[in-house]
CSV table of C-alpha atoms and ligand atoms in Angstrom, one decimal:
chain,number,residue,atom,x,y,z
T,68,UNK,CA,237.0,214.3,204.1
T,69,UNK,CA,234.6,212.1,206.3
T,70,UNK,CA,231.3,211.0,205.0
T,71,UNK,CA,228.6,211.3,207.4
T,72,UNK,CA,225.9,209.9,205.2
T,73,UNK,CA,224.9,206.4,205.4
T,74,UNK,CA,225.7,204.7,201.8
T,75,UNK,CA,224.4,200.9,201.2
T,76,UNK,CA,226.1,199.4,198.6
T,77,UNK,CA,223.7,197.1,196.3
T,78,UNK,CA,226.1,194.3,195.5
T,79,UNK,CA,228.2,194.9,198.7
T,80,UNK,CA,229.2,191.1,199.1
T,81,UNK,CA,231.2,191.5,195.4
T,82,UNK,CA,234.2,191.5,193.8
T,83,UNK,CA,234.3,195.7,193.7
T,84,UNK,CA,231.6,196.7,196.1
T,85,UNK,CA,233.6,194.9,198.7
T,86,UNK,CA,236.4,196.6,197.9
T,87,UNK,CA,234.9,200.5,197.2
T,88,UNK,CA,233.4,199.4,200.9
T,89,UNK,CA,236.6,197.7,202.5
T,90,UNK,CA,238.5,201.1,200.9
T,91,UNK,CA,235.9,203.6,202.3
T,92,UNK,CA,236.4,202.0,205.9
T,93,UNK,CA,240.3,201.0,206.0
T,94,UNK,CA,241.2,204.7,204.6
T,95,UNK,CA,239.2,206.5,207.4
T,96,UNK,CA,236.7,207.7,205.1
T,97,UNK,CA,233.5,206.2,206.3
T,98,UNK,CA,232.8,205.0,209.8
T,99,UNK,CA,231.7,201.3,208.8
T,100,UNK,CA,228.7,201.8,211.0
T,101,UNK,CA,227.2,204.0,208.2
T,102,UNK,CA,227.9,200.9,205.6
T,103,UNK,CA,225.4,198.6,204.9
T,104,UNK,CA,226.0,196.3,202.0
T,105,UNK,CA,223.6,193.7,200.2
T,106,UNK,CA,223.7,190.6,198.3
T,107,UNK,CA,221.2,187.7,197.5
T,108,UNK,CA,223.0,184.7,198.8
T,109,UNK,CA,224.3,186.1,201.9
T,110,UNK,CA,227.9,185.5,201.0
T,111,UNK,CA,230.4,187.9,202.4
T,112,UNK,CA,233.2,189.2,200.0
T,113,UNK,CA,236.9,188.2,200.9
T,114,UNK,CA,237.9,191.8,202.9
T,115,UNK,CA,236.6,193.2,206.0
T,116,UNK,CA,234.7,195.7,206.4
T,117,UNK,CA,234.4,196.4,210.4
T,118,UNK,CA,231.1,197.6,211.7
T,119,UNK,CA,229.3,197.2,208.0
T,120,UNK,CA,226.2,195.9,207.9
T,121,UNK,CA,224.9,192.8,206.1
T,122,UNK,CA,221.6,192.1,204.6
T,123,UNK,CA,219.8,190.3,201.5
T,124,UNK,CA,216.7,192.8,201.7
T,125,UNK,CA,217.5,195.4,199.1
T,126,UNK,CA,214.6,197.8,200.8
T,127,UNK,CA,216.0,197.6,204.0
T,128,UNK,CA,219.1,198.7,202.3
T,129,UNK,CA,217.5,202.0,200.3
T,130,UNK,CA,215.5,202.9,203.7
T,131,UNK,CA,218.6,202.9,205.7
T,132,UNK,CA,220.6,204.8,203.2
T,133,UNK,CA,221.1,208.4,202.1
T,134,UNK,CA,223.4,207.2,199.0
T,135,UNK,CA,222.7,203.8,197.0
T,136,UNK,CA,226.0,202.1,195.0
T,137,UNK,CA,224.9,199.9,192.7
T,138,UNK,CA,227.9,197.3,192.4
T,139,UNK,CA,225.6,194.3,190.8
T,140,UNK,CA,226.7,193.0,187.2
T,141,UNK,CA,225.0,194.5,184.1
T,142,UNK,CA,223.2,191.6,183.1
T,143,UNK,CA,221.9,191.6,186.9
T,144,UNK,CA,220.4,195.1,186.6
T,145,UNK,CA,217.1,194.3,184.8
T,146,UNK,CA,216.2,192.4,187.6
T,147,UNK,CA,217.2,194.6,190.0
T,148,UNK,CA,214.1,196.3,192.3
T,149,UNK,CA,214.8,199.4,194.3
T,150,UNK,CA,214.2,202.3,195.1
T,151,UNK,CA,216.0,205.0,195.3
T,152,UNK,CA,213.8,208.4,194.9
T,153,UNK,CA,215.1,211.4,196.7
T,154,UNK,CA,218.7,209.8,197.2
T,155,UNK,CA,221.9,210.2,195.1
T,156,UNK,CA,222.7,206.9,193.2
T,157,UNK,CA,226.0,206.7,192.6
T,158,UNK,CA,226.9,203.4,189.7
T,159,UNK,CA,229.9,201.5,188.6
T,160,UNK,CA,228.2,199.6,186.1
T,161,UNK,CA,229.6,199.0,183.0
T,162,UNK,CA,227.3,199.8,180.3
T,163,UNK,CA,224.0,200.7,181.8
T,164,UNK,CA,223.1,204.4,180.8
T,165,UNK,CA,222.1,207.1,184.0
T,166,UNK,CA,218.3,207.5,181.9
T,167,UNK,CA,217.9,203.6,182.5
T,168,UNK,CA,219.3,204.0,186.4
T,169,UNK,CA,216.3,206.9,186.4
T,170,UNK,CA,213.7,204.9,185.1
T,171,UNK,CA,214.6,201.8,187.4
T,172,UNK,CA,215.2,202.8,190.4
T,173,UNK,CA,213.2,206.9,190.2
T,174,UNK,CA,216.5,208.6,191.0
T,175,UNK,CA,217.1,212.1,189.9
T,176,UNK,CA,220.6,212.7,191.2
T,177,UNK,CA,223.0,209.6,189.6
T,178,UNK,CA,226.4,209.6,189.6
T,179,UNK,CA,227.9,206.7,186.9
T,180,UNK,CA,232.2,205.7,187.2
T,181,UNK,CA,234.3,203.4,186.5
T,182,UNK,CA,236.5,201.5,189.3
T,183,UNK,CA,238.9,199.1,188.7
T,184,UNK,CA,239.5,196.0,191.0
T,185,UNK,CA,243.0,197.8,192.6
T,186,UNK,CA,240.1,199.5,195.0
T,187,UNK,CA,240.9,196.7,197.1
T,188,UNK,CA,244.5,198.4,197.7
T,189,UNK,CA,243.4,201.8,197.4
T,190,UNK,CA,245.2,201.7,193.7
T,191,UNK,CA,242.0,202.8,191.6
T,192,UNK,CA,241.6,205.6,189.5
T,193,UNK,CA,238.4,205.9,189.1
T,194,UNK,CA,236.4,208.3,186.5
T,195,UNK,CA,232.9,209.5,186.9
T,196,UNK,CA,230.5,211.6,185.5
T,197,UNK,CA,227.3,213.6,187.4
T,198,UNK,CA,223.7,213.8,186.1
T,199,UNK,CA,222.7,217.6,185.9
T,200,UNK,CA,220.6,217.4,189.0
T,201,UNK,CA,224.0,216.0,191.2
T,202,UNK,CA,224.5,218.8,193.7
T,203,UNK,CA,227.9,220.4,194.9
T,204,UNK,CA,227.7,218.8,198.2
T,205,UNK,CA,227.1,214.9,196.4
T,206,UNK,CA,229.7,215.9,194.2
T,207,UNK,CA,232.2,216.3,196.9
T,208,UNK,CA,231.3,213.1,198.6
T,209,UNK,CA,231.5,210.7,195.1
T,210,UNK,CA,235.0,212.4,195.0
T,211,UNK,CA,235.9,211.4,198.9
T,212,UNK,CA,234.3,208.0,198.0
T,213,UNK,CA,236.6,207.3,194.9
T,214,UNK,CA,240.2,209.3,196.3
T,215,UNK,CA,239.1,206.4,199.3
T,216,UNK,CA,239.4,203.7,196.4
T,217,UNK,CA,242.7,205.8,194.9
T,218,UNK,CA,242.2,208.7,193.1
T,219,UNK,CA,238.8,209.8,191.9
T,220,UNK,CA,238.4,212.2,188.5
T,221,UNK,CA,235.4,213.6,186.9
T,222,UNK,CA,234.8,213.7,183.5
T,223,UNK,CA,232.1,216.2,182.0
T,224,UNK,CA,230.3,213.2,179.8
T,225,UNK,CA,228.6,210.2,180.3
T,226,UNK,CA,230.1,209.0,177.3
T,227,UNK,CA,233.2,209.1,178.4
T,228,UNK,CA,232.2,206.8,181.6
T,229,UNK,CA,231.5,204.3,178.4
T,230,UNK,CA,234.6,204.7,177.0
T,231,UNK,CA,236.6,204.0,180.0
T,232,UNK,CA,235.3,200.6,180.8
T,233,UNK,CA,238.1,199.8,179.3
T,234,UNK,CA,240.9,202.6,179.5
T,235,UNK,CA,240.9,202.1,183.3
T,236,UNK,CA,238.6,199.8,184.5
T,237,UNK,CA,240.4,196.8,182.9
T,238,UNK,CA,242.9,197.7,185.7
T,239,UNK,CA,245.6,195.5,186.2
T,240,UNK,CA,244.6,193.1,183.2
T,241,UNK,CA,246.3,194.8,180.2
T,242,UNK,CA,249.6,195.0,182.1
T,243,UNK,CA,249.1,191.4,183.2
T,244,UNK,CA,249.0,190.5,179.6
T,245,UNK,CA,251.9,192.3,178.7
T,246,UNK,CA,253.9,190.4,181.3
T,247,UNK,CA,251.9,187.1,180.2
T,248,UNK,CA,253.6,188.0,176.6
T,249,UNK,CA,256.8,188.6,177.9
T,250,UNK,CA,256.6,184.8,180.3
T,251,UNK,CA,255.3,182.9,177.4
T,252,UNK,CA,258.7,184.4,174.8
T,253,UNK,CA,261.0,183.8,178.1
T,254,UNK,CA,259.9,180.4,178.2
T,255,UNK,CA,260.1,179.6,174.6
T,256,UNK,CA,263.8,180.7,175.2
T,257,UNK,CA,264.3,178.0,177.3
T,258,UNK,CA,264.1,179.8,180.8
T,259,UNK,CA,262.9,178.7,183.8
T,260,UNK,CA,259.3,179.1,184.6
T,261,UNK,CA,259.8,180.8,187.6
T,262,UNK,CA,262.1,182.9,186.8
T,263,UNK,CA,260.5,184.3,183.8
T,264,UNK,CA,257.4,185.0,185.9
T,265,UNK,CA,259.7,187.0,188.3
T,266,UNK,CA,261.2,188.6,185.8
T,267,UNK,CA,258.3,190.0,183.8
T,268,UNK,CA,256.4,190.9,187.0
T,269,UNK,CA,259.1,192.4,188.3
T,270,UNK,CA,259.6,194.6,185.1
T,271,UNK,CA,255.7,195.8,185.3
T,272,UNK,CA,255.7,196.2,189.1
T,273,UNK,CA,258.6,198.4,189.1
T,274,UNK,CA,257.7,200.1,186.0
T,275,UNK,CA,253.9,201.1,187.9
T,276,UNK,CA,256.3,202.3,191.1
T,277,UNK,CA,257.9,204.6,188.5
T,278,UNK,CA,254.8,205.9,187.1
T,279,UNK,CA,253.8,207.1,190.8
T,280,UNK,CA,255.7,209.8,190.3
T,281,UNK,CA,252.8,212.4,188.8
T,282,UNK,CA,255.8,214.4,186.5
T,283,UNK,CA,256.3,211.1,184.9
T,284,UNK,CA,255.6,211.3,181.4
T,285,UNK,CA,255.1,208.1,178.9
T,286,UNK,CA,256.2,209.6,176.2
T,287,UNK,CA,258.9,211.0,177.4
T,288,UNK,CA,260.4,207.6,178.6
T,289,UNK,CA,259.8,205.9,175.2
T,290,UNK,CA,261.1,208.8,173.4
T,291,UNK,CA,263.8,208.7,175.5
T,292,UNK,CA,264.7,204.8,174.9
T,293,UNK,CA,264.3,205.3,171.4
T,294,UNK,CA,266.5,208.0,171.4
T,295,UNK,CA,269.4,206.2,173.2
T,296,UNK,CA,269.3,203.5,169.9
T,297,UNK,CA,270.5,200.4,171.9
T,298,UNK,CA,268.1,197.2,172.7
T,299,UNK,CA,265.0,198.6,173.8
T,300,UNK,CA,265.0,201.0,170.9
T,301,UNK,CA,265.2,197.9,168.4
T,302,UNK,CA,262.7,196.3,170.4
T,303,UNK,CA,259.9,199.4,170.7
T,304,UNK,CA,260.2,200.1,167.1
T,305,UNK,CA,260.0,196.7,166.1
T,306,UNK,CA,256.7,196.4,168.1
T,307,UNK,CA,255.6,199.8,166.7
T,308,UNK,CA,256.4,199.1,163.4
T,309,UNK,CA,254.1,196.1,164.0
T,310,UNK,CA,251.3,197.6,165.1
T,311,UNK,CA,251.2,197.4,169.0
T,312,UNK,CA,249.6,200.7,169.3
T,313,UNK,CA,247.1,199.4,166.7
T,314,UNK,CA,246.2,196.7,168.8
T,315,UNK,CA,245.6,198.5,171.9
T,316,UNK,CA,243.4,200.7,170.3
T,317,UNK,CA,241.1,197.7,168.5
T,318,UNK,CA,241.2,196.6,172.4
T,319,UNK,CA,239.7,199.5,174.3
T,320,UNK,CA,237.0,200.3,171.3
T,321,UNK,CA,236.5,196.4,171.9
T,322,UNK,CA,235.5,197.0,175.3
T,323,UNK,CA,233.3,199.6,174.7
T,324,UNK,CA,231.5,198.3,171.9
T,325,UNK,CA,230.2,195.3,174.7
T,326,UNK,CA,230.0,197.9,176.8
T,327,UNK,CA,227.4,199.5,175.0
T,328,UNK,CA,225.8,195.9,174.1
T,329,UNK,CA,226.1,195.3,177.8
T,330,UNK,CA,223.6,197.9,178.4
T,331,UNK,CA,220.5,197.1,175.5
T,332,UNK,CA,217.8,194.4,176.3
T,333,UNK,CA,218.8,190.8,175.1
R,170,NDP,N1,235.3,193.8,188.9
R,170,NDP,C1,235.8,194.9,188.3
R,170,NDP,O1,237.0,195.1,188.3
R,170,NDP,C2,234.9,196.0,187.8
R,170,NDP,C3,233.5,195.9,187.8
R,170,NDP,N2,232.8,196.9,187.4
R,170,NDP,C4,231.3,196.8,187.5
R,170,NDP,O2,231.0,196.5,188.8
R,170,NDP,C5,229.8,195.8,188.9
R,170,NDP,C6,230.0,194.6,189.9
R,170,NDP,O3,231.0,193.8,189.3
R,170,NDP,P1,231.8,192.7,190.2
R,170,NDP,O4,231.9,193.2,191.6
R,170,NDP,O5,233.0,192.3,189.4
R,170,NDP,O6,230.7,191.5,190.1
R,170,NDP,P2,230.5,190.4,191.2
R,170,NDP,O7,229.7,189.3,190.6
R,170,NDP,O8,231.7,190.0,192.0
R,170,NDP,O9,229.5,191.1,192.3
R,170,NDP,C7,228.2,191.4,192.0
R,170,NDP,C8,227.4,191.1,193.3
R,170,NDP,O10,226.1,191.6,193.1
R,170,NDP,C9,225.3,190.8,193.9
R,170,NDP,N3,223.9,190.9,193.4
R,170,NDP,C10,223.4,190.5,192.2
R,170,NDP,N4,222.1,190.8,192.1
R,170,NDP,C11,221.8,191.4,193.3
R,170,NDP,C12,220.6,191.9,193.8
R,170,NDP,N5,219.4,191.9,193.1
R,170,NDP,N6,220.6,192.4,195.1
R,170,NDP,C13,221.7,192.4,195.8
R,170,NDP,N7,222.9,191.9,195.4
R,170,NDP,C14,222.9,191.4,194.1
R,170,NDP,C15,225.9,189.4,193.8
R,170,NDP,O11,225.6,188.8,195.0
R,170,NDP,P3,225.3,187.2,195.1
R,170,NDP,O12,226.5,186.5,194.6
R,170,NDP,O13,225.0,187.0,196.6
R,170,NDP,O14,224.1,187.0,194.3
R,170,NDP,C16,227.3,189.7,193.6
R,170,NDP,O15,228.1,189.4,194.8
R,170,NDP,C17,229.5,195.3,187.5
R,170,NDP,O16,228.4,196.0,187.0
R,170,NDP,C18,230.7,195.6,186.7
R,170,NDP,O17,230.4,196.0,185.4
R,170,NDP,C19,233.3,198.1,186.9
R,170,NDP,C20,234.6,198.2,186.8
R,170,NDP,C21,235.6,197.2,187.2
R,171,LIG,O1,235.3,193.2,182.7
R,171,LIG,C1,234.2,193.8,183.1
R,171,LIG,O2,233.1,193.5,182.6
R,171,LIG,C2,234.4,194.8,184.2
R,171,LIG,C3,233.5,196.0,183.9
R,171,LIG,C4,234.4,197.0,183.5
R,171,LIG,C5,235.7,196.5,183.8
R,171,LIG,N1,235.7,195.3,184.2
């Protein structure tokens, strides 16, 4: 699908609005003529974005737009002055609750999700979650925005926006330490730096190419391992046994617990 609307993304110049904008443009989805993207220093983020345009003036942004992202951190929201009545406001905060979006910026129709940084190659998986007043027609576009970024996925509560700060928008850092894990026992082995870094990424790289395939199933491949009984098996139960999946969980509630801090006044 092709977005005709004009969308300014508050935050444009940053680490994910860049890249929800460099992905909207690369992939075809927006013509970059109908970007316009803000920030207060008038830095540029590191992709392009052909045609966008650039500005620091956050009303020039909400009066040329039809849909407003807001891609500014949390803590930056308070201070944030816009507004936004009569267009669909679409989030990827962490934390900050559609009700506060309402009262801030005097949006009815809000959309909240949560990207992850593989936006920038189109690798996202992105959940989000519409207000009651979001119509069809937005609906379809927050979906074209975020299958732009990777795949897009809505999810009927706002809670569950909260809880996925960190079950996908971590992104690639829980893999990353998982390999980091796997470097720092390599090395202690004696191997060479180098290699072990290969090694581990290599092992998480080709395990995420595996995982493309949609029939894929997790389980199934652990089950599977554990049923053949040879050196993985000893080494998935020995890290069940102590607690890995334990850990993981004390992680994500971890994330949404300063999720949820993220978004209360100081
Ligand atoms: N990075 C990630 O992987 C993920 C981020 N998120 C959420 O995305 C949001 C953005 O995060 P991220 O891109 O990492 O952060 P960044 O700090 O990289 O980007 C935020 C940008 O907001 C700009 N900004 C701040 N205040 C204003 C303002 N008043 N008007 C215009 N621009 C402003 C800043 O511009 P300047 O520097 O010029 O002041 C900055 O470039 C956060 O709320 C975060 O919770 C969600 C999921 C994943
Ligand atoms: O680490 C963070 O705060 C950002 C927001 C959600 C995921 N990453």
């Amino acid at each position: 699908m092709t977005i005709e609307a004009r969308i300014g993304i508050v935050g444009g110049n940053g680490w994910l609005g860049n890249a929800i904008a460099s992905a909207a443009v690369s992939s075809g989805t927006i013509d970059g003529k109908n970007l316009i993207l803000s920030g207060r220093s008038g830095k540029r983020g590191a992709l392009d974005v052909p045609g966008a345009v650039h500005t620091r003036d956050n009303a020039e942004l909400a009066e040329k737009s039809d849909i407003i992202v807001l891609s500014v951190r949390p803590d930056d929201f308070a201070g944030l002055n816009i507004d936004a009545s009569g267009k669909l406001v679409i989030s990827v905060m962490a934390g900050i609750a559609a009700d506060d979006i309402a009262a801030r910026t005097g949006a009815r129709r809000i959309v909240r999700s949560i990207p992850n940084a593989a936006a920038a190659i189109r690798r996202s998986f992105t959940p989000w979650f519409a207000t009651p007043d979001v119509l069809d027609s937005d609906k379809r576009i927050v979906q074209a925005l975020f299958d732009a970024c990777g795949e897009g996925a809505e999810v009927p509560q706002e809670a569950h926006i909260d809880y996925c700060v960190g079950l996908t928008g971590s992104g690639a850092a829980f893999p990353a330490l998982l390999a980091e894990a796997m470097i720092a026992h390599a090395l202690s082995q004696g191997l060479p730096p180098d290699f072990a870094a290969r090694a581990a990424k290599g092992v998480v790289a080709g395990a995420s190419q595996l995982f493309e395939d949609r029939d894929s199933d997790t389980s199934a491949i652990v089950q599977e391992m554990i049923d053949y009984r040879g050196t993985t098996a000893a080494a998935l139960q020995t890290m069940l046994d102590n607690g890995i999946k334990h850990t993981v969980a004390l992680g994500l509630e971890a994330a949404a617990a300063k999720a949820a801090a993220l978004g209360k006044p100081a």
